[in-house]
C-alpha cells in the first residue's frame, strides 16, 4: 500500500518545516524530502533542497514528493493537513 512507509520524520502544522521519508518516482530511495511551510502552504521552491539542484536524487525526490502530496491529499482526515497537501498536489510541479 502506498504511503505506509511514509512515516513523518518531523511535522509542523501551521509553519516551519517538514521532513518525510518518501519513495522516489522510480521506486528507488527512500529519500528524505523536506520543505518549508508557511500559512499552511508548502513552499514549492523549498521541496527537496537538501539534494543538489539538478541531480538525479533531487529530481527523483521532487517527483516522489508530488506523488506523496497526492497520496496524503487522499488519506488525511485533518482538514488543515488535507488542505495543505491537496493544494500541493494540485499546485506543485516537480520540474518547476
Short mmCIF file of N, CA and C in Angstrom, two decimals:
data_model
loop_
_atom_site.label_atom_id
_atom_site.label_comp_id
_atom_site.label_asym_id
_atom_site.label_seq_id
_atom_site.Cartn_x
_atom_site.Cartn_y
_atom_site.Cartn_z
N UNK A 1 0.84 -1.18 0.00
CA UNK A 1 0.00 0.00 0.00
C UNK A 1 0.88 1.24 0.00
N UNK A 2 0.55 2.16 -0.88
CA UNK A 2 1.35 3.39 -0.98
C UNK A 2 1.21 4.20 0.29
N UNK A 3 2.29 4.78 0.71
CA UNK A 3 2.27 5.68 1.84
C UNK A 3 2.49 5.01 3.19
N UNK A 4 2.42 3.68 3.27
CA UNK A 4 2.61 3.04 4.55
C UNK A 4 4.01 3.26 5.10
N UNK A 5 5.00 3.32 4.23
CA UNK A 5 6.36 3.53 4.67
C UNK A 5 6.69 5.00 4.83
N UNK A 6 5.72 5.86 4.59
CA UNK A 6 5.97 7.30 4.64
C UNK A 6 5.67 7.83 6.03
N UNK A 7 6.51 7.48 6.98
CA UNK A 7 6.33 7.96 8.33
C UNK A 7 6.98 9.32 8.47
N UNK A 8 6.32 10.26 9.15
CA UNK A 8 6.91 11.59 9.29
C UNK A 8 8.17 11.56 10.14
N UNK A 9 9.15 12.30 9.67
CA UNK A 9 10.37 12.46 10.45
C UNK A 9 10.18 13.67 11.37
N UNK A 10 9.59 14.70 10.82
CA UNK A 10 9.30 15.92 11.58
C UNK A 10 8.04 16.52 10.99
N UNK A 11 7.18 17.10 11.80
CA UNK A 11 5.91 17.60 11.31
C UNK A 11 5.62 18.96 11.91
N UNK A 12 5.16 19.89 11.09
CA UNK A 12 4.73 21.20 11.55
C UNK A 12 3.32 21.43 11.05
N UNK A 13 2.45 22.00 11.89
CA UNK A 13 1.06 22.14 11.49
C UNK A 13 0.81 23.45 10.76
N UNK A 14 1.29 24.57 11.24
CA UNK A 14 0.96 25.83 10.57
C UNK A 14 2.16 26.51 9.92
N UNK A 15 3.34 26.22 10.36
CA UNK A 15 4.51 26.86 9.78
C UNK A 15 5.75 26.09 10.13
N UNK A 16 6.88 26.55 9.62
CA UNK A 16 8.13 25.87 9.90
C UNK A 16 8.55 24.99 8.75
N UNK A 17 8.92 23.76 9.07
CA UNK A 17 9.35 22.84 8.01
C UNK A 17 8.89 21.44 8.33
N UNK A 18 8.87 20.61 7.30
CA UNK A 18 8.51 19.21 7.43
C UNK A 18 9.55 18.38 6.70
N UNK A 19 9.73 17.18 7.18
CA UNK A 19 10.58 16.19 6.50
C UNK A 19 9.86 14.86 6.56
N UNK A 20 9.82 14.18 5.43
CA UNK A 20 9.16 12.88 5.36
C UNK A 20 10.01 11.93 4.53
N UNK A 21 9.97 10.68 4.89
CA UNK A 21 10.65 9.63 4.13
C UNK A 21 9.69 9.22 3.01
N UNK A 22 10.14 9.35 1.77
CA UNK A 22 9.30 9.03 0.63
C UNK A 22 10.04 8.12 -0.34
N UNK A 23 9.29 7.47 -1.20
CA UNK A 23 9.89 6.71 -2.29
C UNK A 23 10.10 7.64 -3.47
N UNK A 24 11.14 7.38 -4.24
CA UNK A 24 11.36 8.15 -5.45
C UNK A 24 10.36 7.76 -6.52
N UNK A 25 10.23 8.59 -7.51
CA UNK A 25 9.34 8.34 -8.63
C UNK A 25 9.63 7.00 -9.28
N UNK A 26 10.92 6.68 -9.36
CA UNK A 26 11.35 5.43 -10.00
C UNK A 26 11.25 4.23 -9.08
N UNK A 27 10.67 4.42 -7.89
CA UNK A 27 10.57 3.35 -6.92
C UNK A 27 11.82 3.23 -6.06
N UNK A 28 12.84 4.01 -6.38
CA UNK A 28 14.09 3.99 -5.62
C UNK A 28 13.97 4.78 -4.34
N UNK A 29 15.07 4.96 -3.73
CA UNK A 29 15.08 5.71 -2.49
C UNK A 29 15.24 4.75 -1.33
N UNK A 30 14.77 5.05 -0.19
CA UNK A 30 13.92 6.19 0.08
C UNK A 30 14.72 7.49 0.13
N UNK A 31 13.99 8.57 -0.01
CA UNK A 31 14.56 9.90 0.08
C UNK A 31 13.94 10.60 1.29
N UNK A 32 14.71 11.48 1.89
CA UNK A 32 14.17 12.34 2.92
C UNK A 32 13.81 13.65 2.22
N UNK A 33 12.53 13.87 2.06
CA UNK A 33 12.04 15.07 1.39
C UNK A 33 11.69 16.10 2.45
N UNK A 34 12.25 17.27 2.33
CA UNK A 34 11.99 18.37 3.27
C UNK A 34 11.43 19.55 2.51
N UNK A 35 10.63 20.35 3.19
CA UNK A 35 10.11 21.58 2.60
C UNK A 35 9.67 22.52 3.71
N UNK A 36 9.55 23.77 3.37
CA UNK A 36 9.08 24.79 4.30
C UNK A 36 7.57 24.92 4.17
N UNK A 37 6.94 25.29 5.28
CA UNK A 37 5.50 25.51 5.32
C UNK A 37 5.26 26.89 5.90
N UNK A 38 4.40 27.65 5.24
CA UNK A 38 4.02 28.96 5.73
C UNK A 38 2.53 29.15 5.49
N UNK A 39 1.80 29.57 6.51
CA UNK A 39 0.35 29.75 6.41
C UNK A 39 -0.32 28.50 5.85
N UNK A 40 0.11 27.34 6.31
CA UNK A 40 -0.42 26.04 5.92
C UNK A 40 -0.24 25.73 4.43
N UNK A 41 0.74 26.33 3.81
CA UNK A 41 1.04 26.06 2.40
C UNK A 41 2.49 25.63 2.26
N UNK A 42 2.71 24.65 1.40
CA UNK A 42 4.06 24.18 1.11
C UNK A 42 4.75 25.20 0.22
N UNK A 43 5.97 25.58 0.58
CA UNK A 43 6.79 26.44 -0.27
C UNK A 43 7.42 25.55 -1.33
N UNK A 44 6.89 25.60 -2.54
CA UNK A 44 7.30 24.68 -3.60
C UNK A 44 8.79 24.77 -3.92
N UNK A 45 9.35 25.95 -3.81
CA UNK A 45 10.77 26.13 -4.10
C UNK A 45 11.68 25.47 -3.09
N UNK A 46 11.13 25.13 -1.92
CA UNK A 46 11.96 24.54 -0.87
C UNK A 46 11.93 23.02 -0.88
N UNK A 47 11.11 22.41 -1.73
CA UNK A 47 10.96 20.95 -1.72
C UNK A 47 12.25 20.28 -2.20
N UNK A 48 12.79 19.44 -1.38
CA UNK A 48 13.96 18.60 -1.67
C UNK A 48 15.26 19.39 -1.87
N UNK A 49 15.36 20.55 -1.29
CA UNK A 49 16.58 21.34 -1.48
C UNK A 49 17.77 20.80 -0.70
N UNK A 50 17.57 19.72 0.06
CA UNK A 50 18.72 19.10 0.72
C UNK A 50 19.56 18.30 -0.28
N UNK A 51 19.02 18.13 -1.49
CA UNK A 51 19.76 17.47 -2.57
C UNK A 51 20.24 18.53 -3.55
N UNK A 52 21.35 18.26 -4.21
CA UNK A 52 21.92 19.21 -5.16
C UNK A 52 20.95 19.41 -6.32
N UNK A 53 20.60 20.67 -6.58
CA UNK A 53 19.67 21.01 -7.67
C UNK A 53 20.22 20.46 -8.98
N UNK A 54 19.36 19.76 -9.71
CA UNK A 54 19.74 19.18 -10.98
C UNK A 54 20.22 17.74 -10.88
N UNK A 55 20.52 17.29 -9.66
CA UNK A 55 21.00 15.91 -9.51
C UNK A 55 19.85 14.93 -9.71
N UNK A 56 20.19 13.69 -9.96
CA UNK A 56 19.17 12.64 -10.09
C UNK A 56 18.38 12.53 -8.80
N UNK A 57 19.05 12.60 -7.66
CA UNK A 57 18.38 12.49 -6.37
C UNK A 57 17.37 13.61 -6.19
N UNK A 58 17.76 14.84 -6.58
CA UNK A 58 16.86 16.00 -6.47
C UNK A 58 15.62 15.79 -7.33
N UNK A 59 15.82 15.37 -8.57
CA UNK A 59 14.68 15.16 -9.47
C UNK A 59 13.77 14.05 -8.98
N UNK A 60 14.37 12.94 -8.54
CA UNK A 60 13.57 11.81 -8.05
C UNK A 60 12.83 12.17 -6.76
N UNK A 61 13.49 12.92 -5.89
CA UNK A 61 12.87 13.36 -4.65
C UNK A 61 11.66 14.25 -4.95
N UNK A 62 11.82 15.20 -5.86
CA UNK A 62 10.71 16.12 -6.19
C UNK A 62 9.55 15.38 -6.86
N UNK A 63 9.86 14.44 -7.74
CA UNK A 63 8.78 13.66 -8.37
C UNK A 63 8.08 12.80 -7.33
N UNK A 64 8.86 12.21 -6.44
CA UNK A 64 8.29 11.40 -5.37
C UNK A 64 7.45 12.24 -4.42
N UNK A 65 7.89 13.47 -4.15
CA UNK A 65 7.14 14.38 -3.28
C UNK A 65 5.78 14.70 -3.90
N UNK A 66 5.73 14.92 -5.20
CA UNK A 66 4.46 15.18 -5.88
C UNK A 66 3.49 14.02 -5.64
N UNK A 67 3.97 12.80 -5.82
CA UNK A 67 3.13 11.62 -5.59
C UNK A 67 2.72 11.52 -4.12
N UNK A 68 3.66 11.85 -3.23
CA UNK A 68 3.37 11.80 -1.80
C UNK A 68 2.28 12.81 -1.45
N UNK A 69 2.35 14.03 -2.00
CA UNK A 69 1.31 15.03 -1.75
C UNK A 69 -0.05 14.52 -2.21
N UNK A 70 -0.10 13.88 -3.38
CA UNK A 70 -1.36 13.33 -3.89
C UNK A 70 -1.93 12.28 -2.94
N UNK A 71 -1.05 11.39 -2.48
CA UNK A 71 -1.50 10.33 -1.57
C UNK A 71 -2.00 10.93 -0.26
N UNK A 72 -1.27 11.89 0.29
CA UNK A 72 -1.69 12.50 1.55
C UNK A 72 -3.00 13.25 1.39
N UNK A 73 -3.22 13.84 0.25
CA UNK A 73 -4.48 14.53 -0.04
C UNK A 73 -5.64 13.55 0.07
N UNK A 74 -5.43 12.34 -0.41
CA UNK A 74 -6.50 11.32 -0.37
C UNK A 74 -6.74 10.76 1.02
N UNK A 75 -5.69 10.63 1.85
CA UNK A 75 -5.85 9.89 3.10
C UNK A 75 -5.98 10.75 4.36
N UNK A 76 -5.58 11.99 4.31
CA UNK A 76 -5.63 12.82 5.52
C UNK A 76 -7.06 13.16 5.89
N UNK A 77 -7.34 13.08 7.19
CA UNK A 77 -8.67 13.45 7.67
C UNK A 77 -8.66 14.82 8.32
N UNK A 78 -7.52 15.21 8.86
CA UNK A 78 -7.41 16.54 9.46
C UNK A 78 -7.60 17.59 8.38
N UNK A 79 -8.59 18.49 8.53
CA UNK A 79 -8.89 19.46 7.47
C UNK A 79 -7.70 20.35 7.09
N UNK A 80 -6.91 20.78 8.06
CA UNK A 80 -5.77 21.66 7.75
C UNK A 80 -4.71 20.92 6.94
N UNK A 81 -4.41 19.68 7.34
CA UNK A 81 -3.41 18.91 6.60
C UNK A 81 -3.93 18.52 5.23
N UNK A 82 -5.20 18.18 5.16
CA UNK A 82 -5.79 17.84 3.87
C UNK A 82 -5.70 19.03 2.91
N UNK A 83 -6.02 20.21 3.42
CA UNK A 83 -5.94 21.42 2.59
C UNK A 83 -4.50 21.66 2.12
N UNK A 84 -3.54 21.49 3.03
CA UNK A 84 -2.13 21.71 2.69
C UNK A 84 -1.68 20.78 1.57
N UNK A 85 -1.95 19.48 1.75
CA UNK A 85 -1.45 18.50 0.80
C UNK A 85 -2.24 18.49 -0.51
N UNK A 86 -3.53 18.76 -0.46
CA UNK A 86 -4.31 18.84 -1.69
C UNK A 86 -3.87 20.05 -2.51
N UNK A 87 -3.58 21.14 -1.82
CA UNK A 87 -3.07 22.33 -2.51
C UNK A 87 -1.74 22.03 -3.17
N UNK A 88 -0.85 21.34 -2.44
CA UNK A 88 0.45 20.98 -3.01
C UNK A 88 0.31 19.97 -4.13
N UNK A 89 -0.63 19.05 -3.99
CA UNK A 89 -0.84 18.03 -5.03
C UNK A 89 -1.25 18.68 -6.36
N UNK A 90 -2.05 19.74 -6.27
CA UNK A 90 -2.50 20.39 -7.50
C UNK A 90 -1.56 21.49 -7.99
N UNK A 91 -0.83 22.13 -7.07
CA UNK A 91 -0.03 23.27 -7.48
C UNK A 91 1.46 23.04 -7.66
N UNK A 92 2.00 22.00 -7.02
CA UNK A 92 3.43 21.76 -7.07
C UNK A 92 3.82 21.07 -8.38
N UNK A 93 4.84 21.62 -9.03
CA UNK A 93 5.38 21.00 -10.23
C UNK A 93 6.82 20.57 -9.95
N UNK A 94 7.10 19.27 -10.02
CA UNK A 94 8.46 18.82 -9.71
C UNK A 94 9.51 19.37 -10.68
N UNK A 95 9.10 19.78 -11.85
CA UNK A 95 10.06 20.32 -12.82
C UNK A 95 10.24 21.82 -12.70
N UNK A 96 9.41 22.46 -11.89
CA UNK A 96 9.46 23.92 -11.83
C UNK A 96 9.99 24.46 -10.64
#
